[in-house]
Tab-separated table of C-alpha atoms and ligand atoms in Angstrom:
chain	number	residue	atom	x	y	z
S	1	MET	CA	10.419	6.030	13.523
S	2	LYS	CA	8.246	8.805	14.863
S	3	THR	CA	4.520	8.289	14.359
S	4	THR	CA	3.524	11.926	14.634
S	5	GLY	CA	4.364	15.075	12.694
S	6	ASN	CA	4.803	13.254	9.380
S	7	THR	CA	3.209	14.074	6.041
S	8	VAL	CA	1.888	10.821	4.626
S	9	PHE	CA	0.685	9.985	1.116
S	10	ILE	CA	-1.579	6.912	0.948
S	11	SER	CA	-2.445	5.461	-2.448
S	12	GLY	CA	-5.972	4.054	-2.323
S	13	GLY	CA	-6.592	5.938	0.902
S	14	SER	CA	-10.265	6.597	0.193
S	15	ALA	CA	-11.546	3.195	1.406
S	16	GLY	CA	-10.692	-0.044	3.195
S	17	ILE	CA	-7.220	-0.563	4.646
S	18	GLY	CA	-5.873	2.718	3.239
S	19	LEU	CA	-8.637	4.764	4.871
S	20	ALA	CA	-8.212	2.917	8.183
S	21	ILE	CA	-4.482	3.753	8.117
S	22	ALA	CA	-5.320	7.357	7.200
S	23	LYS	CA	-7.670	7.666	10.192
S	24	LYS	CA	-5.188	6.152	12.610
S	25	LEU	CA	-2.233	8.243	11.423
S	26	ASN	CA	-4.454	11.311	11.399
S	27	ALA	CA	-5.406	10.720	15.030
S	28	GLU	CA	-1.696	10.392	15.874
S	29	GLY	CA	-1.083	13.926	14.538
S	30	ASN	CA	0.111	13.391	10.973
S	31	LYS	CA	-0.895	15.318	7.863
S	32	ILE	CA	-2.588	12.945	5.423
S	33	ILE	CA	-2.823	12.985	1.649
S	34	ILE	CA	-5.179	10.321	0.341
S	35	ASN	CA	-5.653	9.172	-3.219
S	36	GLY	CA	-8.231	7.236	-5.200
S	37	ARG	CA	-9.717	7.140	-8.679
S	38	ASN	CA	-13.269	8.088	-7.775
S	39	GLU	CA	-13.559	11.753	-6.776
S	40	GLU	CA	-16.825	11.342	-4.848
S	41	ARG	CA	-15.384	8.490	-2.783
S	42	LEU	CA	-12.303	10.602	-2.124
S	43	GLN	CA	-14.410	13.517	-0.882
S	44	ASN	CA	-16.481	11.217	1.364
S	45	ALA	CA	-13.290	9.889	2.917
S	46	LEU	CA	-11.902	13.392	3.430
S	47	GLU	CA	-15.002	14.252	5.452
S	48	GLN	CA	-13.927	11.557	7.934
S	49	LEU	CA	-10.451	13.059	8.386
S	50	ASP	CA	-8.925	16.261	9.768
S	51	ASN	CA	-5.793	17.834	8.368
S	52	ALA	CA	-6.135	15.832	5.174
S	53	VAL	CA	-6.276	16.524	1.454
S	54	GLY	CA	-6.980	14.355	-1.568
S	55	ILE	CA	-5.287	13.838	-4.906
S	56	GLN	CA	-7.504	12.087	-7.423
S	57	GLY	CA	-5.777	9.741	-9.846
S	58	ASP	CA	-5.262	6.199	-11.076
S	59	LEU	CA	-1.899	4.857	-9.921
S	60	SER	CA	-2.043	2.133	-12.548
S	61	LEU	CA	-1.596	4.811	-15.236
S	62	GLU	CA	1.894	6.132	-15.907
S	63	ALA	CA	0.711	9.679	-16.656
S	64	ASP	CA	-1.208	9.845	-13.356
S	65	ARG	CA	1.786	8.547	-11.402
S	66	ILE	CA	3.992	11.271	-12.899
S	67	ARG	CA	1.357	13.957	-12.250
S	68	ILE	CA	0.698	12.857	-8.659
S	69	ALA	CA	4.406	12.626	-7.801
S	70	ALA	CA	4.972	16.122	-9.238
S	71	GLU	CA	1.964	17.493	-7.334
S	72	LEU	CA	3.235	16.008	-4.092
S	73	LYS	CA	6.693	17.547	-4.501
S	74	GLU	CA	5.285	20.911	-5.578
S	75	ASN	CA	2.309	21.340	-3.225
S	76	TYR	CA	3.204	19.078	-0.279
S	77	PRO	CA	7.010	19.161	-0.128
S	78	ASP	CA	6.927	17.965	3.497
S	79	VAL	CA	5.765	14.527	2.361
S	80	ASN	CA	8.132	12.051	4.031
S	81	ILE	CA	6.135	8.789	3.993
S	82	ILE	CA	4.508	7.102	1.024
S	83	ILE	CA	2.196	4.122	1.503
S	84	ASN	CA	1.773	2.058	-1.654
S	85	ASN	CA	-1.581	0.522	-0.808
S	86	ALA	CA	-3.778	0.644	-3.949
S	87	GLY	CA	-4.117	-2.830	-5.413
S	88	ALA	CA	-5.994	-4.890	-7.978
S	89	ALA	CA	-7.256	-8.470	-7.792
S	90	PHE	CA	-9.540	-10.686	-9.837
S	91	GLY	CA	-11.390	-13.501	-8.139
S	92	TYR	CA	-12.024	-16.257	-10.693
S	93	LEU	CA	-11.217	-19.870	-11.539
S	94	LEU	CA	-8.655	-20.838	-14.142
S	95	ASN	CA	-10.967	-23.479	-15.601
S	96	GLU	CA	-13.792	-20.979	-16.077
S	97	THR	CA	-12.022	-18.151	-17.889
S	98	LEU	CA	-10.032	-17.765	-21.085
S	99	ASN	CA	-8.426	-14.423	-20.384
S	100	ALA	CA	-6.380	-15.127	-17.295
S	101	HIS	CA	-3.333	-13.525	-18.927
S	102	GLN	CA	-5.200	-10.227	-19.300
S	103	LYS	CA	-6.295	-10.283	-15.668
S	104	ALA	CA	-2.752	-11.162	-14.598
S	105	ALA	CA	-1.377	-8.245	-16.615
S	106	ILE	CA	-3.751	-5.786	-14.918
S	107	GLU	CA	-2.903	-7.162	-11.467
S	108	MET	CA	0.826	-7.124	-12.139
S	109	ASN	CA	0.698	-3.582	-13.502
S	110	THR	CA	-1.136	-2.175	-10.469
S	111	ASN	CA	0.444	-4.266	-7.717
S	112	TYR	CA	4.037	-4.362	-8.955
S	113	PHE	CA	5.163	-2.180	-11.889
S	114	SER	CA	3.181	0.858	-10.723
S	115	VAL	CA	4.605	0.622	-7.205
S	116	ILE	CA	8.147	0.415	-8.541
S	117	HIS	CA	7.623	3.424	-10.798
S	118	PHE	CA	5.851	5.584	-8.215
S	119	THR	CA	8.479	4.786	-5.589
S	120	GLU	CA	11.247	5.635	-8.054
S	121	LEU	CA	9.602	9.005	-8.739
S	122	LEU	CA	9.484	9.903	-5.034
S	123	LEU	CA	12.688	8.332	-3.695
S	124	PRO	CA	15.035	11.259	-4.472
S	125	HIS	CA	12.626	13.539	-2.581
S	126	LEU	CA	12.296	11.149	0.358
S	127	LEU	CA	16.054	10.702	0.621
S	128	GLN	CA	16.415	14.423	1.344
S	129	LYS	CA	14.230	14.135	4.433
S	130	LYS	CA	15.552	13.762	7.956
S	131	GLU	CA	13.285	10.757	8.409
S	132	ALA	CA	11.366	9.014	5.627
S	133	ALA	CA	9.629	5.749	4.849
S	134	VAL	CA	8.210	3.701	2.012
S	135	ILE	CA	5.446	1.350	3.181
S	136	ASN	CA	4.285	-1.313	0.739
S	137	VAL	CA	1.042	-3.157	1.392
S	138	SER	CA	1.464	-6.718	0.148
S	139	SER	CA	-0.660	-9.609	1.453
S	140	ILE	CA	-0.828	-13.009	3.103
S	141	ALA	CA	-0.927	-14.063	-0.567
S	142	VAL	CA	2.864	-13.554	-0.598
S	143	PHE	CA	3.069	-16.909	1.193
S	144	ARG	CA	0.373	-18.950	-0.522
S	145	SER	CA	-1.603	-19.128	-3.711
S	146	HIS	CA	-5.357	-19.550	-3.789
S	147	LYS	CA	-7.422	-21.081	-6.562
S	148	PHE	CA	-9.969	-18.247	-6.404
S	149	LEU	CA	-7.201	-15.626	-6.794
S	150	PRO	CA	-5.036	-17.573	-9.240
S	151	THR	CA	-2.950	-14.737	-10.687
S	152	TYR	CA	-2.939	-12.271	-7.759
S	153	SER	CA	-0.564	-14.064	-5.373
S	154	ALA	CA	2.368	-13.887	-7.765
S	155	THR	CA	1.983	-10.112	-8.022
S	156	LYS	CA	2.200	-9.734	-4.241
S	157	ALA	CA	5.137	-12.153	-4.099
S	158	ALA	CA	6.812	-9.945	-6.713
S	159	LEU	CA	6.062	-6.861	-4.625
S	160	HIS	CA	7.563	-8.592	-1.596
S	161	SER	CA	10.711	-9.447	-3.523
S	162	TYR	CA	11.092	-5.842	-4.707
S	163	THR	CA	10.480	-4.524	-1.191
S	164	VAL	CA	13.237	-6.714	0.275
S	165	ALA	CA	15.636	-5.535	-2.450
S	166	LEU	CA	14.716	-1.898	-1.828
S	167	ARG	CA	15.261	-2.305	1.918
S	168	ASN	CA	18.625	-3.963	1.378
S	169	THR	CA	19.675	-1.266	-1.098
S	170	TYR	CA	19.065	1.535	1.396
S	171	GLU	CA	20.050	-0.238	4.607
S	172	GLU	CA	23.078	2.040	5.016
S	173	GLU	CA	20.901	5.176	4.652
S	174	LYS	CA	19.728	5.809	8.180
S	175	ASN	CA	17.063	8.353	7.172
S	176	ILE	CA	14.883	6.018	5.087
S	177	ARG	CA	13.070	2.887	6.220
S	178	ILE	CA	11.299	0.370	4.016
S	179	TYR	CA	8.286	-1.401	5.529
S	180	GLU	CA	6.039	-4.160	4.230
S	181	VAL	CA	2.559	-4.832	5.611
S	182	TYR	CA	1.070	-8.316	5.033
S	183	PRO	CA	-2.692	-8.156	5.682
S	184	PRO	CA	-4.623	-11.427	6.002
S	185	LEU	CA	-8.251	-11.534	4.826
S	186	VAL	CA	-9.653	-8.102	5.724
S	187	ASN	CA	-13.295	-7.092	5.610
S	188	THR	CA	-13.330	-4.537	2.772
S	189	GLU	CA	-15.025	-4.101	-0.580
S	190	PHE	CA	-11.898	-5.531	-2.212
S	191	SER	CA	-12.352	-8.937	-0.575
S	192	ALA	CA	-16.163	-9.128	-0.756
S	193	GLU	CA	-16.185	-11.776	-3.506
S	194	ILE	CA	-13.741	-14.050	-1.653
S	195	GLY	CA	-15.537	-14.076	1.707
S	196	GLY	CA	-14.070	-10.871	3.081
S	197	ALA	CA	-16.946	-10.525	5.547
S	198	ASN	CA	-15.109	-13.197	7.605
S	199	GLY	CA	-11.956	-11.109	7.620
S	200	ILE	CA	-10.498	-8.845	10.294
S	201	PRO	CA	-11.497	-5.177	10.435
S	202	PRO	CA	-9.188	-2.835	8.487
S	203	ALA	CA	-8.488	-0.878	11.688
S	204	GLU	CA	-6.552	-3.911	12.993
S	205	VAL	CA	-4.107	-3.587	10.094
S	206	ALA	CA	-3.698	0.118	10.863
S	207	ASP	CA	-3.056	-0.585	14.572
S	208	GLU	CA	-0.344	-3.139	13.760
S	209	LEU	CA	1.317	-0.714	11.361
S	210	ILE	CA	1.522	2.058	13.971
S	211	LEU	CA	3.095	-0.348	16.484
S	212	ALA	CA	5.592	-1.498	13.860
S	213	LEU	CA	6.544	2.074	12.969
S	214	GLU	CA	7.178	2.829	16.643
S	215	LYS	CA	9.418	-0.251	16.966
S	216	ASP	CA	11.163	0.064	13.574
S	217	GLN	CA	9.830	-3.385	12.772
S	218	PHE	CA	10.092	-3.404	9.000
S	219	ASP	CA	8.048	-6.548	8.286
S	220	VAL	CA	4.482	-6.176	9.511
S	221	PRO	CA	2.543	-9.450	9.270
S	222	VAL	CA	-0.998	-9.056	10.609
S	223	GLY	CA	-3.350	-11.722	12.027
S	224	ASP	CA	-3.040	-15.078	10.227
S	225	SER	CA	-0.084	-13.764	8.194
S	226	LYS	CA	2.056	-14.014	11.355
S	227	GLN	CA	2.085	-17.842	11.231
S	228	PHE	CA	3.053	-17.875	7.566
S	229	PHE	CA	5.692	-15.204	8.115
S	230	LYS	CA	7.327	-17.299	10.866
S	231	LEU	CA	7.575	-20.300	8.560
S	232	ALA	CA	8.879	-18.378	5.534
J	1	NAP	N1	-8.982	-6.814	1.754
J	1	NAP	C1	-8.184	-7.854	1.897
J	1	NAP	O1	-8.620	-8.977	2.304
J	1	NAP	C2	-6.717	-7.711	1.595
J	1	NAP	C3	-5.854	-8.727	2.045
J	1	NAP	C4	-4.495	-8.630	1.774
J	1	NAP	C5	-4.006	-7.539	1.087
J	1	NAP	N2	-4.864	-6.570	0.655
J	1	NAP	C6	-4.282	-5.433	-0.079
J	1	NAP	O2	-4.585	-4.244	0.602
J	1	NAP	C7	-4.660	-3.162	-0.320
J	1	NAP	C8	-5.932	-2.370	-0.078
J	1	NAP	O3	-7.038	-3.242	-0.211
J	1	NAP	P1	-8.471	-2.923	0.437
J	1	NAP	O4	-9.015	-4.246	0.837
J	1	NAP	O5	-8.362	-1.840	1.422
J	1	NAP	O6	-9.279	-2.418	-0.855
J	1	NAP	P2	-10.596	-1.491	-0.977
J	1	NAP	O7	-11.377	-1.491	0.282
J	1	NAP	O8	-11.255	-1.927	-2.234
J	1	NAP	O9	-9.973	-0.041	-1.186
J	1	NAP	C9	-9.125	0.187	-2.275
J	1	NAP	C10	-8.733	1.639	-2.316
J	1	NAP	O10	-7.806	1.824	-3.380
J	1	NAP	C11	-8.349	2.733	-4.344
J	1	NAP	N3	-7.826	2.283	-5.625
J	1	NAP	C12	-8.027	1.091	-6.232
J	1	NAP	N4	-7.330	1.027	-7.380
J	1	NAP	C13	-6.669	2.211	-7.492
J	1	NAP	C14	-5.789	2.747	-8.447
J	1	NAP	N5	-5.453	2.065	-9.550
J	1	NAP	N6	-5.284	3.979	-8.262
J	1	NAP	C15	-5.623	4.687	-7.149
J	1	NAP	N7	-6.448	4.227	-6.202
J	1	NAP	C16	-6.970	3.008	-6.376
J	1	NAP	C17	-9.839	2.662	-4.119
J	1	NAP	O11	-10.540	3.833	-4.530
J	1	NAP	P3	-11.111	3.966	-6.043
J	1	NAP	O12	-11.844	2.686	-6.337
J	1	NAP	O13	-11.963	5.177	-6.011
J	1	NAP	O14	-9.901	4.137	-6.877
J	1	NAP	C18	-9.879	2.568	-2.603
J	1	NAP	O15	-9.590	3.810	-2.014
J	1	NAP	C19	-4.548	-3.786	-1.713
J	1	NAP	O16	-3.226	-3.642	-2.182
J	1	NAP	C20	-4.836	-5.266	-1.470
J	1	NAP	O17	-4.168	-6.093	-2.404
J	1	NAP	C21	-6.203	-6.624	0.891
């Protein structure tokens, strides 16, 4: 699909991978709408972008999802790409915690249920566009579990499963494309407690996404995820 002239909403676009994608798409000539919970962080990110606005809100909350979707349709009706990037993860060990089920519930809510709901809220709008896309940011964790992220991988595997179903559902609709980005370990705040400093820079994920958009390559494994993707 075209990589310029779009209006792109990025959940969790105020830092890390989301901000790197925002910068790259901005430089390619797209209008950017970034989101995050912390207003100050959002404003700092906006200072690094041109032709960009922010919508504060917590995508893990139903009321915020409804408000943000309504605001997008009302104030930014040109929005034709949504990037479901905001995510939650807890790094811990199953033999050192008693509340794994609570952590799992938070991860599943943010990484899976919230994405399904938010996408559902925007799909009718996107389907009216000449060209539209839903881009879900999953993870290398789709392909393997990790003892330090014991309940996170399943939430990304669930997101992957939903994304495949969504793509298959709309495969006859030529105006909407469903992408999935599988980052490996990326050096962001998110991954700091699991050795993220050894990860790739977030800009590498953004570069791979732009190339994939240009080629209509709907699965976008990045770095080490490519090997796992081949075997899956
Ligand atoms: N970093 C990695 O190694 C890695 C690897 C594979 C996949 N991923 C995935 O990539 C995505 C982005 O991760 P990242 O590493 O870029 O994280 P990050 O650097 O911590 O940035 C997360 C962004 O999301 C926002 N955010 C977090 N929770 C939110 C919520 N509930 N509602 C709205 N905004 C929210 C944050 O801002 P506020 O805190 O102000 O809300 C921030 O803008 C996640 O889905 C993650 O699972 C990351």
